[in-house]
Coordinates of C-alpha atoms and ligand atoms in Angstrom, one line a residue:
X1 CA 0.0 0.0 0.0
X2 CA 1.4 3.4 -1.0
X3 CA 2.0 5.9 1.8
X4 CA -0.3 9.0 1.9
X5 CA 0.7 12.4 3.3
X6 CA -1.8 14.8 4.6
X7 CA -0.9 18.5 5.4
X8 CA -3.1 20.2 7.9
X9 CA -5.3 18.2 10.3
X10 CA -8.3 20.6 10.7
X11 CA -11.8 19.6 9.7
X12 CA -10.8 18.3 6.3
X13 CA -7.3 17.0 6.7
X14 CA -8.3 14.8 9.7
X15 CA -11.3 13.4 7.7
X16 CA -9.1 12.6 4.7
X17 CA -6.5 11.0 6.9
X18 CA -9.2 8.7 8.4
X19 CA -10.4 7.7 4.9
X20 CA -6.8 6.8 3.7
X21 CA -6.1 4.8 6.9
X22 CA -9.5 3.0 6.6
X23 CA -8.4 2.0 3.1
X24 CA -5.2 0.4 4.4
X25 CA -2.6 3.1 3.7
X26 CA 0.1 4.2 6.0
X27 CA -0.6 7.9 6.6
X28 CA 1.7 10.7 7.7
X29 CA -0.3 13.7 9.0
X30 CA 1.7 17.0 9.2
X31 CA 0.5 20.1 11.0
X32 CA 2.4 23.1 12.3
X33 CA 0.5 22.9 15.6
X34 CA 1.2 20.0 17.9
X35 CA -2.1 20.9 19.7
X36 CA -4.1 20.5 16.4
X37 CA -2.5 17.1 15.9
X38 CA -3.4 16.0 19.4
X39 CA -7.0 17.3 18.9
X40 CA -7.4 15.4 15.6
X41 CA -5.9 12.2 17.1
X42 CA -8.3 12.3 20.1
X43 CA -11.2 13.1 17.8
X44 CA -10.4 10.1 15.5
X45 CA -10.2 7.8 18.5
X46 CA -13.6 9.0 19.7
X47 CA -15.1 8.4 16.1
X48 CA -13.5 5.0 15.9
X49 CA -14.9 4.0 19.3
X50 CA -18.4 5.1 18.2
X51 CA -18.2 2.9 15.1
X52 CA -17.1 0.0 17.4
X53 CA -20.0 0.6 19.7
X54 CA -22.4 0.6 16.8
X55 CA -20.8 -2.7 15.6
X56 CA -19.8 -1.1 12.3
X57 CA -16.1 -1.8 13.0
X58 CA -14.3 -4.4 15.0
X59 CA -12.1 -3.2 17.9
X60 CA -9.1 -4.8 16.2
X61 CA -9.8 -2.9 12.9
X62 CA -10.3 0.4 14.8
X63 CA -6.9 -0.1 16.5
X64 CA -5.2 -0.9 13.2
X65 CA -6.6 2.1 11.5
X66 CA -5.3 4.4 14.2
X67 CA -1.9 2.7 14.3
X68 CA -1.5 3.4 10.5
X69 CA -1.5 7.1 11.2
X70 CA 1.7 8.9 12.2
X71 CA 1.1 12.4 13.5
X72 CA 4.0 14.9 13.1
X73 CA 5.0 18.5 12.9
X74 CA 8.0 17.5 10.7
X75 CA 7.7 17.8 6.9
X76 CA 10.8 15.6 6.6
X77 CA 8.7 12.6 7.5
X78 CA 7.0 12.7 4.1
X79 CA 10.0 11.4 2.1
X80 CA 8.3 8.0 1.3
X81 CA 4.8 9.4 0.5
X82 CA 3.5 8.7 -3.0
X83 CA 0.6 11.1 -2.7
X84 CA 0.3 14.2 -0.5
X85 CA -3.0 16.0 0.0
X86 CA -2.8 19.5 1.3
X87 CA -5.7 20.8 3.5
X88 CA -4.4 23.9 5.2
X89 CA -5.9 27.5 5.3
X90 CA -7.5 28.7 2.1
X91 CA -4.8 31.2 1.2
X92 CA -3.0 31.0 -2.1
X93 CA 0.4 32.5 -0.9
X94 CA 0.5 30.1 2.1
X95 CA -0.4 27.1 -0.1
X96 CA 2.2 28.0 -2.7
X97 CA 4.9 28.1 0.1
X98 CA 3.8 24.7 1.4
X99 CA 4.0 23.2 -2.1
X100 CA 7.5 24.6 -2.6
X101 CA 8.4 23.0 0.8
X102 CA 6.8 19.7 -0.3
X103 CA 8.9 19.5 -3.4
X104 CA 12.0 19.7 -1.3
X105 CA 11.1 16.7 0.9
X106 CA 9.0 14.5 -1.4
X107 CA 10.3 12.2 -4.1
X108 CA 10.0 13.5 -7.7
X109 CA 7.2 11.2 -8.6
X110 CA 5.1 11.9 -5.5
X111 CA 1.7 13.4 -6.6
X112 CA 1.0 16.7 -4.8
X113 CA -2.7 17.5 -4.4
X114 CA -4.7 20.4 -2.9
X115 CA -8.1 20.1 -1.3
X116 CA -8.8 23.8 -2.0
X117 CA -12.4 24.7 -2.5
X118 CA -11.9 27.9 -4.4
X119 CA -8.3 28.6 -5.5
X120 CA -6.8 27.9 -8.9
X121 CA -4.9 24.6 -9.0
X122 CA -3.0 26.0 -12.0
X123 CA -1.6 28.9 -9.9
X124 CA -0.6 26.5 -7.1
X125 CA 1.1 24.3 -9.7
X126 CA 2.9 27.3 -11.1
X127 CA 4.9 27.6 -7.9
X128 CA 6.4 24.1 -8.3
X129 CA 9.4 22.9 -10.2
X130 CA 7.4 19.9 -11.4
X131 CA 3.9 21.3 -11.9
X132 CA 2.9 18.3 -14.0
X133 CA 2.3 16.3 -10.8
X134 CA 0.1 18.9 -9.1
X135 CA -3.7 18.3 -9.0
X136 CA -6.8 19.2 -7.1
X137 CA -8.5 16.5 -5.1
X138 CA -11.5 18.2 -3.5
X139 CA -13.4 16.3 -0.7
X140 CA -16.6 17.5 0.8
X141 CA -17.4 18.0 4.5
X142 CA -17.6 15.6 6.4
X143 CA -15.0 13.8 4.2
X144 CA -15.5 10.2 5.6
X145 CA -19.3 10.4 4.9
X146 CA -19.6 12.5 1.8
X147 CA -19.2 10.3 -1.3
X148 CA -18.3 12.9 -3.9
X149 CA -14.7 13.9 -4.7
X150 CA -13.9 16.5 -7.5
X151 CA -10.7 15.7 -9.4
X152 CA -9.3 18.9 -10.9
X153 CA -6.2 18.7 -13.2
X154 CA -4.3 22.0 -13.5
X155 CA -3.4 23.3 -16.9
X156 CA 0.0 21.7 -16.3
X157 CA -1.0 18.3 -14.9
X158 CA 0.1 15.3 -16.8
X159 CA -2.9 13.1 -17.8
X160 CA -1.2 10.0 -16.3
X161 CA -1.3 11.7 -12.8
X162 CA -5.0 12.7 -13.3
X163 CA -5.8 9.1 -14.2
X164 CA -3.9 7.5 -11.3
X165 CA -5.3 10.0 -8.7
X166 CA -8.8 9.3 -9.9
X167 CA -8.3 5.6 -9.9
X168 CA -7.0 5.7 -6.3
X169 CA -9.9 7.8 -5.0
X170 CA -12.3 5.5 -6.7
X171 CA -10.7 2.6 -4.9
X172 CA -11.6 4.5 -1.6
X173 CA -15.2 3.9 -2.6
X174 CA -15.8 7.6 -3.4
X175 CA -17.6 8.9 -6.5
X176 CA -15.2 11.0 -8.5
X177 CA -16.0 13.6 -11.1
X178 CA -13.5 15.3 -13.4
X179 CA -13.7 19.1 -13.5
X180 CA -11.8 21.8 -15.4
X181 CA -9.9 24.2 -13.2
X182 CA -12.6 26.8 -13.1
X183 CA -14.0 28.9 -10.2
X184 CA -16.0 26.9 -7.7
X185 CA -15.3 23.7 -9.7
X186 CA -18.7 22.0 -10.1
X187 CA -20.6 22.0 -6.8
X188 CA -19.6 25.4 -5.4
X189 CA -20.4 27.0 -8.7
X190 CA -23.6 25.2 -9.9
X191 CA -25.2 25.4 -6.4
X192 CA -24.9 29.3 -6.3
X193 CA -28.4 30.0 -7.6
X194 CA -29.9 27.8 -4.8
X195 CA -28.8 30.5 -2.4
X196 CA -28.7 33.7 -4.5
X197 CA -32.1 33.2 -6.2
X198 CA -33.7 32.4 -2.9
X199 CA -32.1 35.6 -1.4
X200 CA -33.4 37.6 -4.4
X201 CA -37.0 36.3 -4.0
X202 CA -36.8 37.1 -0.2
X203 CA -35.5 40.6 -1.0
X204 CA -38.7 41.0 -3.1
X205 CA -40.7 40.4 0.0
X206 CA -41.3 36.6 0.3
X207 CA -40.7 35.3 3.9
X208 CA -37.8 32.9 4.3
X209 CA -39.9 30.1 5.7
X210 CA -42.1 30.1 2.7
X211 CA -39.1 29.7 0.4
X212 CA -37.6 27.0 2.5
X213 CA -40.9 25.2 2.6
X214 CA -41.4 25.5 -1.2
X215 CA -38.0 23.9 -1.9
X216 CA -38.5 21.0 0.4
X217 CA -42.2 20.4 -0.4
X218 CA -42.2 21.0 -4.1
X219 CA -38.6 20.5 -5.0
X220 CA -37.7 17.5 -2.8
X221 CA -34.6 19.2 -1.4
X222 CA -33.5 18.0 2.1
X223 CA -33.1 21.6 3.4
X224 CA -34.4 24.9 2.3
X225 CA -31.8 27.5 1.2
X226 CA -32.1 29.7 4.3
X227 CA -31.8 26.7 6.7
X228 CA -28.8 25.5 4.6
X229 CA -27.1 28.9 4.6
X230 CA -27.6 29.1 8.4
X231 CA -26.0 25.6 8.7
X232 CA -23.0 26.4 6.4
X233 CA -22.4 29.7 8.1
X234 CA -22.9 33.0 6.4
X235 CA -19.3 33.9 6.6
X236 CA -18.3 30.8 4.6
X237 CA -21.3 30.9 2.2
X238 CA -21.0 34.6 1.5
X239 CA -17.3 34.3 0.9
X240 CA -17.7 31.4 -1.6
X241 CA -20.4 33.5 -3.5
X242 CA -18.2 36.6 -3.6
X243 CA -15.1 34.5 -4.7
X244 CA -17.0 32.9 -7.5
X245 CA -18.5 36.2 -8.6
X246 CA -15.1 38.0 -8.6
X247 CA -13.4 35.0 -10.4
X248 CA -16.0 35.1 -13.1
X249 CA -15.1 38.7 -13.7
X250 CA -18.2 40.0 -11.9
X251 CA -20.7 38.1 -14.0
X252 CA -24.1 39.3 -12.6
X253 CA -25.3 35.6 -12.4
X254 CA -23.2 35.3 -9.2
X255 CA -23.8 38.8 -7.7
X256 CA -23.8 38.4 -3.8
X257 CA -26.7 39.7 -1.7
X258 CA -26.7 42.7 0.6
X259 CA -29.1 40.8 2.9
X260 CA -26.5 38.1 3.5
X261 CA -23.6 40.6 3.7
X262 CA -25.4 42.4 6.5
X263 CA -25.8 39.2 8.5
X264 CA -22.0 38.6 8.2
X265 CA -21.4 42.2 9.3
X266 CA -23.6 41.7 12.3
X267 CA -21.9 38.3 13.1
X268 CA -25.3 36.6 12.8
X269 CA -23.5 33.7 11.1
X270 CA -26.3 31.1 11.5
X271 CA -26.4 28.0 13.8
X272 CA -22.9 28.5 15.0
X273 CA -23.8 31.9 16.5
X274 CA -27.4 30.9 17.5
X275 CA -28.7 33.5 15.0
X276 CA -28.8 33.9 11.3
X277 CA -31.9 34.0 9.2
X278 CA -33.5 32.0 12.0
X279 CA -33.0 32.0 15.8
X280 CA -31.7 28.8 17.4
X281 CA -32.8 26.6 19.0
X282 CA -35.8 26.9 16.7
X283 CA -39.2 26.5 18.2
X284 CA -41.1 23.6 16.6
X285 CA -44.1 24.7 14.4
X286 CA -43.5 28.3 15.2
X287 CA -43.3 29.3 11.5
X288 CA -46.4 30.1 9.5
X289 CA -46.5 29.7 5.7
X290 CA -48.3 32.7 4.2
X291 CA -47.9 32.1 0.4
X292 CA -50.5 30.2 -1.6
X293 CA -49.6 26.8 -3.1
X294 CA -49.5 28.4 -6.5
X295 CA -46.9 31.0 -5.4
X296 CA -44.9 28.3 -3.5
X297 CA -44.7 26.2 -6.6
X298 CA -43.6 29.1 -8.8
X299 CA -40.8 30.0 -6.3
X300 CA -39.5 26.4 -6.4
X301 CA -39.7 26.4 -10.3
X302 CA -37.8 29.7 -10.5
X303 CA -34.9 28.5 -8.3
X304 CA -34.7 25.1 -10.0
X305 CA -34.7 26.7 -13.4
X306 CA -31.8 29.0 -12.4
X307 CA -29.9 25.9 -11.1
X308 CA -30.6 24.1 -14.4
X309 CA -29.4 27.1 -16.4
X310 CA -26.2 27.1 -14.4
X311 CA -25.6 23.4 -14.9
X312 CA -26.4 23.7 -18.6
X313 CA -24.0 26.6 -19.0
X314 CA -21.2 24.7 -17.2
X315 CA -21.7 21.9 -19.7
X316 CA -21.7 24.4 -22.6
X317 CA -18.4 25.7 -21.4
X318 CA -16.9 22.2 -21.1
X319 CA -16.4 22.4 -17.4
X320 CA -17.4 18.8 -16.9
X321 CA -19.4 16.0 -18.6
X322 CA -23.2 15.9 -18.2
X323 CA -23.0 12.7 -16.2
X324 CA -20.4 14.2 -13.8
X325 CA -22.4 17.5 -13.5
X326 CA -25.5 15.5 -12.4
X327 CA -23.5 13.1 -10.1
X328 CA -21.8 16.0 -8.4
X329 CA -25.0 17.7 -7.4
X330 CA -26.7 14.5 -6.2
X331 CA -23.6 13.2 -4.3
X332 CA -21.9 16.5 -3.3
X333 CA -25.0 18.4 -2.0
X334 CA -27.7 15.7 -2.0
X335 CA -29.9 17.3 -4.6
X336 CA -33.0 15.1 -5.2
X337 CA -31.9 14.6 -8.9
X338 CA -29.4 15.7 -11.4
X339 CA -30.1 19.1 -12.8
X340 CA -29.8 18.1 -16.4
X341 CA -32.0 15.1 -15.9
X342 CA -34.4 17.5 -14.3
X343 CA -34.2 19.8 -17.3
X344 CA -35.2 16.8 -19.5
X345 CA -38.2 16.1 -17.3
X346 CA -39.4 19.7 -17.3
X347 CA -38.8 20.0 -21.0
X348 CA -36.0 22.1 -22.4
X349 CA -38.4 24.5 -24.1
X350 CA -40.2 25.0 -20.8
X351 CA -36.9 25.9 -19.2
X352 CA -36.0 28.4 -22.0
X353 CA -39.5 30.0 -21.7
X354 CA -39.2 30.4 -18.0
X355 CA -35.7 32.0 -18.3
X356 CA -36.9 34.3 -21.0
X357 CA -39.9 35.3 -18.9
X358 CA -37.6 36.3 -16.0
X359 CA -35.4 38.2 -18.4
X360 CA -38.4 40.0 -19.8
X361 CA -39.4 41.2 -16.3
X362 CA -35.9 42.1 -15.0
X363 CA -33.8 42.9 -18.1
X364 CA -30.8 41.7 -16.1
X365 CA -28.0 39.6 -17.5
X366 CA -28.4 37.3 -14.5
X367 CA -31.4 35.8 -16.2
X368 CA -29.9 35.2 -19.6
X369 CA -30.6 31.7 -20.9
X370 CA -27.6 29.6 -21.7
X371 CA -27.1 29.3 -25.5
X372 CA -27.0 25.5 -25.0
X373 CA -30.5 25.4 -23.7
X374 CA -31.7 27.6 -26.5
X375 CA -30.0 25.5 -29.2
X376 CA -31.3 22.3 -27.7
X377 CA -34.9 23.7 -27.6
X378 CA -34.6 24.7 -31.2
X379 CA -33.4 21.3 -32.2
X380 CA -35.9 19.5 -30.0
X381 CA -33.0 17.8 -28.1
X382 CA -32.7 16.3 -24.6
X383 CA -29.6 15.9 -22.4
X384 CA -30.2 12.1 -22.0
Ligands
LIG1 P1 -9.0 24.1 9.3 O1 -8.8 25.6 9.6 O2 -10.0 23.3 10.0 O3 -7.6 23.4 9.4 C1 -6.4 23.8 8.8 C2 -5.2 23.2 9.5 O4 -4.0 23.5 8.8 C3 -5.0 23.7 11.0 O5 -4.9 22.6 11.8 C4 -3.6 24.4 10.8 O6 -2.9 24.3 12.0 C5 -3.0 23.7 9.7 N1 -2.0 24.5 9.0 C6 -2.0 25.8 8.6 N2 -0.9 26.1 7.9 C7 -0.1 25.0 7.9 C8 1.1 24.7 7.3 N3 1.8 25.6 6.6 N4 1.6 23.4 7.4 C9 0.9 22.5 8.1 N5 -0.3 22.7 8.7 C10 -0.8 23.9 8.6 O7 -9.3 24.1 7.7 P2 -10.3 23.2 6.9 O8 -11.7 23.7 7.1 O9 -10.0 21.7 7.2 O10 -9.9 23.5 5.4 C11 -8.7 23.1 4.8 C12 -8.8 23.2 3.3 O11 -9.9 22.4 2.8 C13 -9.0 24.6 2.8 O12 -8.3 24.8 1.6 C14 -10.5 24.7 2.5 O13 -10.9 25.6 1.6 C15 -10.8 23.2 2.0 N6 -12.1 22.7 2.2 C16 -12.8 22.9 3.4 C17 -14.1 22.4 3.6 C18 -14.9 22.7 4.8 O14 -16.1 22.5 4.8 N7 -14.2 23.1 5.9 C19 -14.7 21.6 2.5 C20 -13.9 21.3 1.4 C21 -12.6 21.9 1.2

């Protein structure tokens, strides 16, 4: 079994280390902070014990998994690693420095991966002497439970490294999707309208609980957009939106919302601060839905159509295959179905008409229909 290195043992690094050890690999976890290593080691031991108590893992296996992981503050311990996955702070300059340091200690054929959610893999690779072995391997939180992993080759990545990285992560029983190195990759980009269109509708006067109810009841989503933003944290969710918007050269499709920005400014970050759009703990049945069934359905349709348009446009721009786009949204954010499959079910012409109707009202570029949907409607085509 090849040795796996993990840099940073916060939320993501610790989870990825657990996955690698569960799959039989010797794992070297490096963090600058000895306290962070100790915290992650203790947390892993608690998680393993829970699995043993639930009879999902034998005590022997749990002990072996933990014994496979070596926790260290010393980068030199990575000399035998064949793959290193970096999961430190989301800061390009800091990440570049870490990759330069990795090249000094790792062997020349060791694959160097970043778990970044929003930075360009190409720019990280550019800091390296051998950029052809640098790649993005993006896990979702919590890594041991979420099935999806986005594989993002940089412009410089050699195809053989992309293929071997994908093969390995597939062997870890994850669902991998291949994505071009573009802002937000698949999930963090295609999901933007779920939040931004909901915020827009709310700004126009619809109560948050009505929009949340509409998406769950009529769309089959597990959580409404406002509940979900409160869970993710407005600091994190707003920053992702703003980063995607800036990275797409301020395309109005991704414009952030003042309503959410004010929440961040007030430090009303959601569940973690007991207050966001909702107040926590929430009183059961305290929320009254005031919109009619017809209005609720139209709210759901509007948000789903905007999601479909985003997925279609990502396909049009060659960001990923249609299968991977649909898989990413069902496995990465638990959408009830793939958006392109959903487009087929609604009818492509219906989607185009709905987008054109929004554009006719607002005259904003945000509502422009993807050329792909329009071409497909004209030619009477479906995605599948
Ligand atoms: P975190 O803040 O929980 O942990 C980061 C860890 O890196 C800390 O323990 C810190 O001591 C360590 N560290 C910082 N600089 C270091 C260095 N130079 N060398 C070694 N260790 C260093 O961060 P989190 O949330 O785990 O995120 C890590 C990366 O994963 C980021 O790039 C983030 O964008 C990405 N990501 C985060 C997700 C999340 O939901 N938290 C989801 C998917 C990706």
